[in-house]
PDB file of C-alpha atoms and ligand atoms in Angstrom:
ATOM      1  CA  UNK A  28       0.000   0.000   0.000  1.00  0.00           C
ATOM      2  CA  UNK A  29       2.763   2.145   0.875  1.00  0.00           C
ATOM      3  CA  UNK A  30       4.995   1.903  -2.234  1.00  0.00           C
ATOM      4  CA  UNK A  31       2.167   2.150  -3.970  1.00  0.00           C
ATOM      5  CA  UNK A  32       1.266   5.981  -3.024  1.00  0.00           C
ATOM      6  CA  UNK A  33       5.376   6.301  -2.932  1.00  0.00           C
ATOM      7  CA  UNK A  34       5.234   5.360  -6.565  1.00  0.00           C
ATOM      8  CA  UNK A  35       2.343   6.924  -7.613  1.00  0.00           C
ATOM      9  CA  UNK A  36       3.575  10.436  -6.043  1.00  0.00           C
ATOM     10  CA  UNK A  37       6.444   9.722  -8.247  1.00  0.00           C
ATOM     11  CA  UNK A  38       4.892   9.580 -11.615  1.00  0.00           C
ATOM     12  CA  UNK A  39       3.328  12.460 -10.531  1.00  0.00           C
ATOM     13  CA  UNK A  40       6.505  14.562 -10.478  1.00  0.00           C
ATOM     14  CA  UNK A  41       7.975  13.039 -13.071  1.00  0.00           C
ATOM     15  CA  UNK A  42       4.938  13.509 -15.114  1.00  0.00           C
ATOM     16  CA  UNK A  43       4.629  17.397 -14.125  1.00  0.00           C
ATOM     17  CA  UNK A  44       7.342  19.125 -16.216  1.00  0.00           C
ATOM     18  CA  UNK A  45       5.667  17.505 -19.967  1.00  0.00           C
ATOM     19  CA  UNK A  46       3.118  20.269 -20.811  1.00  0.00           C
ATOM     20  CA  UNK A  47      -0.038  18.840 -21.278  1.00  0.00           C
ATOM     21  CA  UNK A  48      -2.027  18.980 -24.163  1.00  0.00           C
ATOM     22  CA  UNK A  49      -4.991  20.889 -24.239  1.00  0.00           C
ATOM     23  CA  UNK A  50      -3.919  23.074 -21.089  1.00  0.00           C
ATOM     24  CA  UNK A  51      -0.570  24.916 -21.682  1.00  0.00           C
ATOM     25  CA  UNK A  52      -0.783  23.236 -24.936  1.00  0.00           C
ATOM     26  CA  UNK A  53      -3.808  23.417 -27.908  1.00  0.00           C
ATOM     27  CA  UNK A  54      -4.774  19.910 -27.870  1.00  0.00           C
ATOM     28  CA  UNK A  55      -4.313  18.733 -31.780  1.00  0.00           C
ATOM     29  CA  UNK A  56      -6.994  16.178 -33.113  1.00  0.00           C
ATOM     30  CA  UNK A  57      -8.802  14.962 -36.176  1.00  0.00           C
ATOM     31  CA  UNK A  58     -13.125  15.130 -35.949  1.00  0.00           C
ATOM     32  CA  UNK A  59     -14.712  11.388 -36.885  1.00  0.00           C
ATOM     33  CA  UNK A  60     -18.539  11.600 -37.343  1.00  0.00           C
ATOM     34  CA  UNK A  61     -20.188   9.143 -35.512  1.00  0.00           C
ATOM     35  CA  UNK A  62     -24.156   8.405 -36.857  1.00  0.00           C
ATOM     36  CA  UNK A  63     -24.436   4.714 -36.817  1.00  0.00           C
ATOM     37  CA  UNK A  64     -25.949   3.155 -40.597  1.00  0.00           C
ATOM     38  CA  UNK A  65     -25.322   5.811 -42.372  1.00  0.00           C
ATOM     39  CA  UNK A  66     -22.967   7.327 -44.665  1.00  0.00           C
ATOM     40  CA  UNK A  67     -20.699   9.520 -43.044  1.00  0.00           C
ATOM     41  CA  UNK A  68     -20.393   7.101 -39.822  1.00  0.00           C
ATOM     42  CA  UNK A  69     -16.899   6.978 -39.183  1.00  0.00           C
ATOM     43  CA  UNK A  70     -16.561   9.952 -41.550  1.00  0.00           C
ATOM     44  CA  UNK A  71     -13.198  12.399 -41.043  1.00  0.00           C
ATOM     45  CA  UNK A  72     -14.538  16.038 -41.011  1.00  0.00           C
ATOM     46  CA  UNK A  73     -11.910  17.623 -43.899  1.00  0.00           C
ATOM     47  CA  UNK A  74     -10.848  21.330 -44.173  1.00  0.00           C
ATOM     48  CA  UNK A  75     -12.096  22.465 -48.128  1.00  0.00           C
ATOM     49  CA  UNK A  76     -12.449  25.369 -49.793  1.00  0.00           C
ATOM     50  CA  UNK A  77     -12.820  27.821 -46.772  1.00  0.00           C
ATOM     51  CA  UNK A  78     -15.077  25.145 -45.036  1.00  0.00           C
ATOM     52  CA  UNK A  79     -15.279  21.666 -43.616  1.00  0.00           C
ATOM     53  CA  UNK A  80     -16.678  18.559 -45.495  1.00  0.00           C
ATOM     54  CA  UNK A  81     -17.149  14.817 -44.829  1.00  0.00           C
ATOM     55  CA  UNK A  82     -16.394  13.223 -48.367  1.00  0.00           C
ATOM     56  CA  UNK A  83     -14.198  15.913 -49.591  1.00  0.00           C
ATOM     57  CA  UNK A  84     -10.740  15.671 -49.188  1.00  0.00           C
ATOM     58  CA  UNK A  85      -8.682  17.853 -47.295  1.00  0.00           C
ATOM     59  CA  UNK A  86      -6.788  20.356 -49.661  1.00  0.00           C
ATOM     60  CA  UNK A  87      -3.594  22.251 -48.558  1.00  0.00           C
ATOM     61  CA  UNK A  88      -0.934  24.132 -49.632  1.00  0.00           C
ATOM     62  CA  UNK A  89       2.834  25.096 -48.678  1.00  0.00           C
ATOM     63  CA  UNK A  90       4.701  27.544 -50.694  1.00  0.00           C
ATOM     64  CA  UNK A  91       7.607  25.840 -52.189  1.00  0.00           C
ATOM     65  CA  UNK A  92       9.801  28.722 -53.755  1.00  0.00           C
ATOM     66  CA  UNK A  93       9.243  30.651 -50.315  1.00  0.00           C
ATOM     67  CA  UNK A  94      11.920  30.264 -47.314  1.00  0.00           C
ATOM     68  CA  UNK A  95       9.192  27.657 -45.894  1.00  0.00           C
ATOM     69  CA  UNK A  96       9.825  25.258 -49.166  1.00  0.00           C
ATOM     70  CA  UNK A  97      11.814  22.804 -46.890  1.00  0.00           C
ATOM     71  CA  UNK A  98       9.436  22.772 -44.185  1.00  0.00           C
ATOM     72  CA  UNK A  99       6.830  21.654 -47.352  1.00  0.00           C
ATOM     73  CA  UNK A 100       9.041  18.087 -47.440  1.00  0.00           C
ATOM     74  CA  UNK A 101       7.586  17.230 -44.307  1.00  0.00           C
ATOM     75  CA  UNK A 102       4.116  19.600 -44.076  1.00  0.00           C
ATOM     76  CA  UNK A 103       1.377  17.196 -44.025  1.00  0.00           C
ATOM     77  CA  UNK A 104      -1.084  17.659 -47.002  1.00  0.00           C
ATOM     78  CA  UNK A 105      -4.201  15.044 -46.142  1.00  0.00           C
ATOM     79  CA  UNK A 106      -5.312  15.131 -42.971  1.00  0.00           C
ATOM     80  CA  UNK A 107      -7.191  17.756 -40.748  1.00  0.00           C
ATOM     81  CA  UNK A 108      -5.907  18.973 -37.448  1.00  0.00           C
ATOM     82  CA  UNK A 109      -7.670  20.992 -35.106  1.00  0.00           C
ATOM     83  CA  UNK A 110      -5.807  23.239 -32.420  1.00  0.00           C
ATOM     84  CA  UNK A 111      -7.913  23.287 -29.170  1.00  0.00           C
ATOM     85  CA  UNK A 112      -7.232  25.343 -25.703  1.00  0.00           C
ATOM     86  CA  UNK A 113      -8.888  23.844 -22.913  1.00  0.00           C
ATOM     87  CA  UNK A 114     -11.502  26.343 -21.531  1.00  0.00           C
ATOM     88  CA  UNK A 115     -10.424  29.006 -24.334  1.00  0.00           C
ATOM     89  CA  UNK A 116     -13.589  28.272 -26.458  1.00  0.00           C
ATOM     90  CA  UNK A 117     -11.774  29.087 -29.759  1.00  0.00           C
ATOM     91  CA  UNK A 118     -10.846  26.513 -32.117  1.00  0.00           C
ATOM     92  CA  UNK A 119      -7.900  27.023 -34.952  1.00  0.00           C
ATOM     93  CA  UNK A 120      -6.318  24.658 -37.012  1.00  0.00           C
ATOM     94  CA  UNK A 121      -2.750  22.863 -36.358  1.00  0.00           C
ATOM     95  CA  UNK A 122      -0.914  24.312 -39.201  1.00  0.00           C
ATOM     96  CA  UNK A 123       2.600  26.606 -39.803  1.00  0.00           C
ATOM     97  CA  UNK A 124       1.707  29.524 -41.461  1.00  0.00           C
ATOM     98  CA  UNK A 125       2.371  32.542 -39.802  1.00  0.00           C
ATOM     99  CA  UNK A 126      -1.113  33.713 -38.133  1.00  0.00           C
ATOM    100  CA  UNK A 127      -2.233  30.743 -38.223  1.00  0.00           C
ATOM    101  CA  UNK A 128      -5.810  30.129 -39.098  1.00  0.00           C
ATOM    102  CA  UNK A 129      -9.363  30.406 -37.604  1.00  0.00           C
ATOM    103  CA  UNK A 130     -12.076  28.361 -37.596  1.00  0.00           C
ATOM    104  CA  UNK A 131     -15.441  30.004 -36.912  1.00  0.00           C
ATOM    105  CA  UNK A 132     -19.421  29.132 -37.483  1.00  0.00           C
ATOM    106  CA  UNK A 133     -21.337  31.659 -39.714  1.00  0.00           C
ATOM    107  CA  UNK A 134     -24.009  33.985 -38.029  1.00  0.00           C
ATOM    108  CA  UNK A 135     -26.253  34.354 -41.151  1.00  0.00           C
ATOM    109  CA  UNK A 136     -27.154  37.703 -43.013  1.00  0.00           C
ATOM    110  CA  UNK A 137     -29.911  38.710 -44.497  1.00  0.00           C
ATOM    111  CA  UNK A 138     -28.617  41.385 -46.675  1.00  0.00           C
ATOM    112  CA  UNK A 139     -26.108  39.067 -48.187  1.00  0.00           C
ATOM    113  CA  UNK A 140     -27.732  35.857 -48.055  1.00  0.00           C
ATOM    114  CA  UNK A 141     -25.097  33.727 -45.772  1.00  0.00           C
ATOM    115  CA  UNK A 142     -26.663  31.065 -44.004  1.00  0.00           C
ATOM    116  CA  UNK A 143     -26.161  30.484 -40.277  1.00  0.00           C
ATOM    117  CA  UNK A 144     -24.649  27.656 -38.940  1.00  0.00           C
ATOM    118  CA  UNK A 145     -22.033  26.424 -41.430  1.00  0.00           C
ATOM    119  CA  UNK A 146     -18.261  25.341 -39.919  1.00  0.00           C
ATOM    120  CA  UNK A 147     -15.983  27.130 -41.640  1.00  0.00           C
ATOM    121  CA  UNK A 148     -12.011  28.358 -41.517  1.00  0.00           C
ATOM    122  CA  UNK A 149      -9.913  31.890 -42.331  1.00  0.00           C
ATOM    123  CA  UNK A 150      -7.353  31.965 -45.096  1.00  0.00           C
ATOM    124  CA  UNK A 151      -3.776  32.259 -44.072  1.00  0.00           C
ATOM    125  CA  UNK A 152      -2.515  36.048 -44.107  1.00  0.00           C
ATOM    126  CA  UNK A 153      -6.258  37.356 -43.524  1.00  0.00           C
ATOM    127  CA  UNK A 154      -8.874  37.419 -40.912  1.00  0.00           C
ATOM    128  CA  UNK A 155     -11.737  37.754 -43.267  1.00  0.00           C
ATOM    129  CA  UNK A 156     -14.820  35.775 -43.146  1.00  0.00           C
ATOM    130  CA  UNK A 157     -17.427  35.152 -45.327  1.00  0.00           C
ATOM    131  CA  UNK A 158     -20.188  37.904 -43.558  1.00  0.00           C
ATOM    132  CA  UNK A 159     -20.595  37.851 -39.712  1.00  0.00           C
ATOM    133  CA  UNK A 160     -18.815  34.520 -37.782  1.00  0.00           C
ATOM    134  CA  UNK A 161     -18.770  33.248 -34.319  1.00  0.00           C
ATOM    135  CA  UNK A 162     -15.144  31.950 -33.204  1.00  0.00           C
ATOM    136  CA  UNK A 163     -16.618  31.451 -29.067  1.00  0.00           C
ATOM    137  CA  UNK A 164     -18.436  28.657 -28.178  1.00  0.00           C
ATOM    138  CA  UNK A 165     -16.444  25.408 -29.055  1.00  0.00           C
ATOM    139  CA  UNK A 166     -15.544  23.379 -26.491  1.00  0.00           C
ATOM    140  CA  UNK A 167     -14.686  19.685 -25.604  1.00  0.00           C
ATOM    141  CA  UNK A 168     -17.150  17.421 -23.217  1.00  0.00           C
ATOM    142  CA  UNK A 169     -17.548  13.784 -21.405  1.00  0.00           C
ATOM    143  CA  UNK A 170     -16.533  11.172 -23.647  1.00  0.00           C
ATOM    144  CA  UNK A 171     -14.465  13.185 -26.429  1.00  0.00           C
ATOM    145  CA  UNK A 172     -17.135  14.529 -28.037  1.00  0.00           C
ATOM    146  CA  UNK A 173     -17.363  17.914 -29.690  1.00  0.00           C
ATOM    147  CA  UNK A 174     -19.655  20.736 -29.449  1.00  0.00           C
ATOM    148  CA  UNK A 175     -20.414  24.239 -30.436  1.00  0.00           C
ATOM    149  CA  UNK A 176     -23.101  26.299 -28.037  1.00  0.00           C
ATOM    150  CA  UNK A 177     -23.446  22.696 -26.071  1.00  0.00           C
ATOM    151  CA  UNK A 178     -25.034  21.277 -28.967  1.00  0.00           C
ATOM    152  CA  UNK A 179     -23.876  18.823 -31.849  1.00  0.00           C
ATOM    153  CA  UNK A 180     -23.417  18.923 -35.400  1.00  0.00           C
ATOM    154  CA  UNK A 181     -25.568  18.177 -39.022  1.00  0.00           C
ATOM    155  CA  UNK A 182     -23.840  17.346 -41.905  1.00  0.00           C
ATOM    156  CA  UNK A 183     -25.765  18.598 -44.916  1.00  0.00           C
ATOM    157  CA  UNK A 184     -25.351  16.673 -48.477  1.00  0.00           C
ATOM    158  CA  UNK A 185     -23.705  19.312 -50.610  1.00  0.00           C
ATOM    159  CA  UNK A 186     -26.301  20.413 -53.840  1.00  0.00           C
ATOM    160  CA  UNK A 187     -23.259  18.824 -56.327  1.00  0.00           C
ATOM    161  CA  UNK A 188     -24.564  14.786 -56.087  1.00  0.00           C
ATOM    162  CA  UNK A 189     -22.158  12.739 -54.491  1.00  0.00           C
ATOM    163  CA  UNK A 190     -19.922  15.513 -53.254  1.00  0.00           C
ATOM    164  CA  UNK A 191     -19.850  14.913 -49.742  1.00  0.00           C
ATOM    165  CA  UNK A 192     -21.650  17.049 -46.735  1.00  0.00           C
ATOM    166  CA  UNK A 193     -20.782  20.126 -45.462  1.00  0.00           C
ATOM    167  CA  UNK A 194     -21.091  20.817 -41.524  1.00  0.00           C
ATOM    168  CA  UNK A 195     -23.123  22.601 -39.411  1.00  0.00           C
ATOM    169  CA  UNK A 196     -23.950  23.578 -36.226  1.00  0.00           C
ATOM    170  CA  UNK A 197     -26.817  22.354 -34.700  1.00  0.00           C
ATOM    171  CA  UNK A 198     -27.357  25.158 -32.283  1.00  0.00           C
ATOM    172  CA  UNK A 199     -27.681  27.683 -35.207  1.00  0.00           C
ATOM    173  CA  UNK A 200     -28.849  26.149 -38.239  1.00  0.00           C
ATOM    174  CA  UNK A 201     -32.501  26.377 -37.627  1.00  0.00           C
ATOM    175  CA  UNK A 202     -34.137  28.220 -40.240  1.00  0.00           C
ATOM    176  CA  UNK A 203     -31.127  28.747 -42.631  1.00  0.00           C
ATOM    177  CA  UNK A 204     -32.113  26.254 -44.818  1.00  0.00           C
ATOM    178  CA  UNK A 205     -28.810  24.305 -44.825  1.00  0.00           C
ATOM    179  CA  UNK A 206     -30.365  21.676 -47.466  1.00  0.00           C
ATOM    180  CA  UNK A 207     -32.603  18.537 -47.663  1.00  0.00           C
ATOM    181  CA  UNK A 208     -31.967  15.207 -45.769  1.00  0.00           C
ATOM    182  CA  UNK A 209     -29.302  16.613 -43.104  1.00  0.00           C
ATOM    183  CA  UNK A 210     -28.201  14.260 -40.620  1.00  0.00           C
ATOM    184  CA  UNK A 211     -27.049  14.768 -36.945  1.00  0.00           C
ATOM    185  CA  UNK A 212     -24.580  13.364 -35.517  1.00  0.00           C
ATOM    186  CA  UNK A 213     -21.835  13.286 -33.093  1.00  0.00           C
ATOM    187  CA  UNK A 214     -18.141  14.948 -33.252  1.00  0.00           C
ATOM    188  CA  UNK A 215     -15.474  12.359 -31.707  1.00  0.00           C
ATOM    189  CA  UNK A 216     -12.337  13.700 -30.723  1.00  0.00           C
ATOM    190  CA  UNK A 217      -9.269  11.734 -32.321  1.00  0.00           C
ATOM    191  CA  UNK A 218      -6.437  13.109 -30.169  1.00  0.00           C
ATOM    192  CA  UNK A 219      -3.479  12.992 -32.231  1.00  0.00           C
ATOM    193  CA  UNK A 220       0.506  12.732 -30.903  1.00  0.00           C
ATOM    194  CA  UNK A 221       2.954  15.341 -31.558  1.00  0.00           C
ATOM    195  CA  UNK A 222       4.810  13.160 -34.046  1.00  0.00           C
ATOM    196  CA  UNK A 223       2.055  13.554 -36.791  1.00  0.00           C
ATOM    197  CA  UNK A 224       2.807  16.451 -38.838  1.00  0.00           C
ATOM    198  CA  UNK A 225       0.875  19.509 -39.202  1.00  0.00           C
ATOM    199  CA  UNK A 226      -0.285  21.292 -42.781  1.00  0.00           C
ATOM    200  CA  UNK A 227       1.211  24.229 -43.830  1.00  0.00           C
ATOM    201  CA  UNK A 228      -1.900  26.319 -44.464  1.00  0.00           C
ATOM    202  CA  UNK A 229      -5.442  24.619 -45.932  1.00  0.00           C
ATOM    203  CA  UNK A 230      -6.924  25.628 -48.203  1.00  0.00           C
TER     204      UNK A 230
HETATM  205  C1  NAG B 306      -9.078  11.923 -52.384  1.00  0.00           C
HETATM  206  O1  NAG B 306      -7.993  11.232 -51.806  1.00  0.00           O
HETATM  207  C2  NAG B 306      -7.916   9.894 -52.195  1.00  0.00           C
HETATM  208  C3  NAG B 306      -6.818   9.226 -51.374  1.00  0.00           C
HETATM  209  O2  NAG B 306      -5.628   9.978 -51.390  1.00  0.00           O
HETATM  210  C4  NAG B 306      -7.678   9.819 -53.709  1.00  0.00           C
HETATM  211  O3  NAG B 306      -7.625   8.486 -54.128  1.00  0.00           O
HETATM  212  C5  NAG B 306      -8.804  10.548 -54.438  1.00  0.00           C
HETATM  213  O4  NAG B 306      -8.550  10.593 -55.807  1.00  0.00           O
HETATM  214  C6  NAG B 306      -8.971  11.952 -53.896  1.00  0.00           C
HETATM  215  N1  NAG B 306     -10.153  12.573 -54.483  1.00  0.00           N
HETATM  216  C7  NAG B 306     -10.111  13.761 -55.076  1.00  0.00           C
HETATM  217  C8  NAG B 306     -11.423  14.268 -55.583  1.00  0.00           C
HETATM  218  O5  NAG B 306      -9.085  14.415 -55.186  1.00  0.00           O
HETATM  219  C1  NAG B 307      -1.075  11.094 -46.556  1.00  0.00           C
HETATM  220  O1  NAG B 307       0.174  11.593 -46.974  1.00  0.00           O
HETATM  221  C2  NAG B 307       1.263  10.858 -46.448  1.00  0.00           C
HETATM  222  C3  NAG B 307       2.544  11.605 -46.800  1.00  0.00           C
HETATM  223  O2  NAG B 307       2.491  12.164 -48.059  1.00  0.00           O
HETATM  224  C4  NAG B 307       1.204   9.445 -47.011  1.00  0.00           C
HETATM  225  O3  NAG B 307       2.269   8.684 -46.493  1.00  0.00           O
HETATM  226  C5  NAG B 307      -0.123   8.814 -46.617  1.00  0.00           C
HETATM  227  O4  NAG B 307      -0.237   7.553 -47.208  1.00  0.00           O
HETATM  228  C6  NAG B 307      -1.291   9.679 -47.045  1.00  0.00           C
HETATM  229  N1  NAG B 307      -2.506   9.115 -46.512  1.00  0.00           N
HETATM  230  C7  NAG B 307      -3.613   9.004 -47.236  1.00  0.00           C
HETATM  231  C8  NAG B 307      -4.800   8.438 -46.528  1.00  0.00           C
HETATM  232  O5  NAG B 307      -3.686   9.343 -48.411  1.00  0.00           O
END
């Protein structure tokens, strides 16, 4: 009984000075759908054309004639990687560019007809957005799951046939019309390790 508190005090203090992921550090991770028989069960939520898709692939790009080009050997360039701060309530994306990028859910505007609800992401070098977008509200709960505004997700078949589903926010899609024969389901978190390398910028 002894040794066993002696040892566990141990790991402890060993275990202090590693700076743990999520709290000094953003926790990095890839988002699987879960929605049991259907299509996008088991689905990997992919960064696309200024938004996020299940059944697109994830695009990127690294400037090779730039001084990052040998940082491009190793950049990953198919797999998306969130960037998460415990308690922060922002979410970004793992990548190198300088500024980094945002990810944000849209508001919805009249006046220019943006729909509320859709998960989207900033392009490297700018903080624009496409009309008026949330960045607060994201946040991590029991069992790895993922939520904006404490609610889930819908993934919403793009108009294109067979060109995957774009995602939205459960907690502000109501009324915006994000398309026919949505389905909700649940965000897992996929923690990743440090050794998996991040994307230069997507795209
Ligand atoms: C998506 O990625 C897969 C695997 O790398 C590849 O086989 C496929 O052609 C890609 N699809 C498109 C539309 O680029
Ligand atoms: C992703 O890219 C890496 C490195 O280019 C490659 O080894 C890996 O097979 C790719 N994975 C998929 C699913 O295409």
């Amino acid at each position: 009984m002894k040794s066993a508190i002696a040892f566990a005090l141990a790991a402890t203090a060993a275990a202090l000075p590693a700076p743990q992921a999520g709290t000094s550090e953003p926790l990095r991770f890839s988002g699987m759908a879960l929605r049991s028989a259907s299509p996008i069960h088991f689905g990997s939520i992919n960064a696309n054309s200024q938004a996020f898709y299940i059944g697109k692939n994830t695009t990127t790009h690294c400037p090779e004639d730039s001084a990052a080009s040998s940082a491009c050997e190793t950049a990953n360039t198919n797999q998306t990687i969130f960037g998460y701060l415990n308690g922060q309530g922002t979410l970004s994306l793992s990548t190198t560019v300088p500024g980094g990028q945002q990810v944000y859910v849209t508001e919805g505007d009249e006046a220019t007809g943006q729909l509320a609800g859709q998960l989207k992401f900033t392009q490297a070098h700018s903080a624009a957005t496409s009309g008026p977008a949330l960045y607060d509200g994201f946040s991590i709960v029991y069992d790895a799951r993922f939520q904006f505004e404490g609610n889930d997700w819908l993934a919403c078949p793009v108009d294109d046939f067979n060109s995957g589903y774009g995602i939205w926010a459960a907690s502000r899609v109501e009324g915006s019309n994000a398309g026919e024969g949505c389905l909700g389901f649940t965000w897992r978190v996929v923690q990743l390790d440090d050794s998996t390398p991040s994307a230069w910028q997507y795209v």
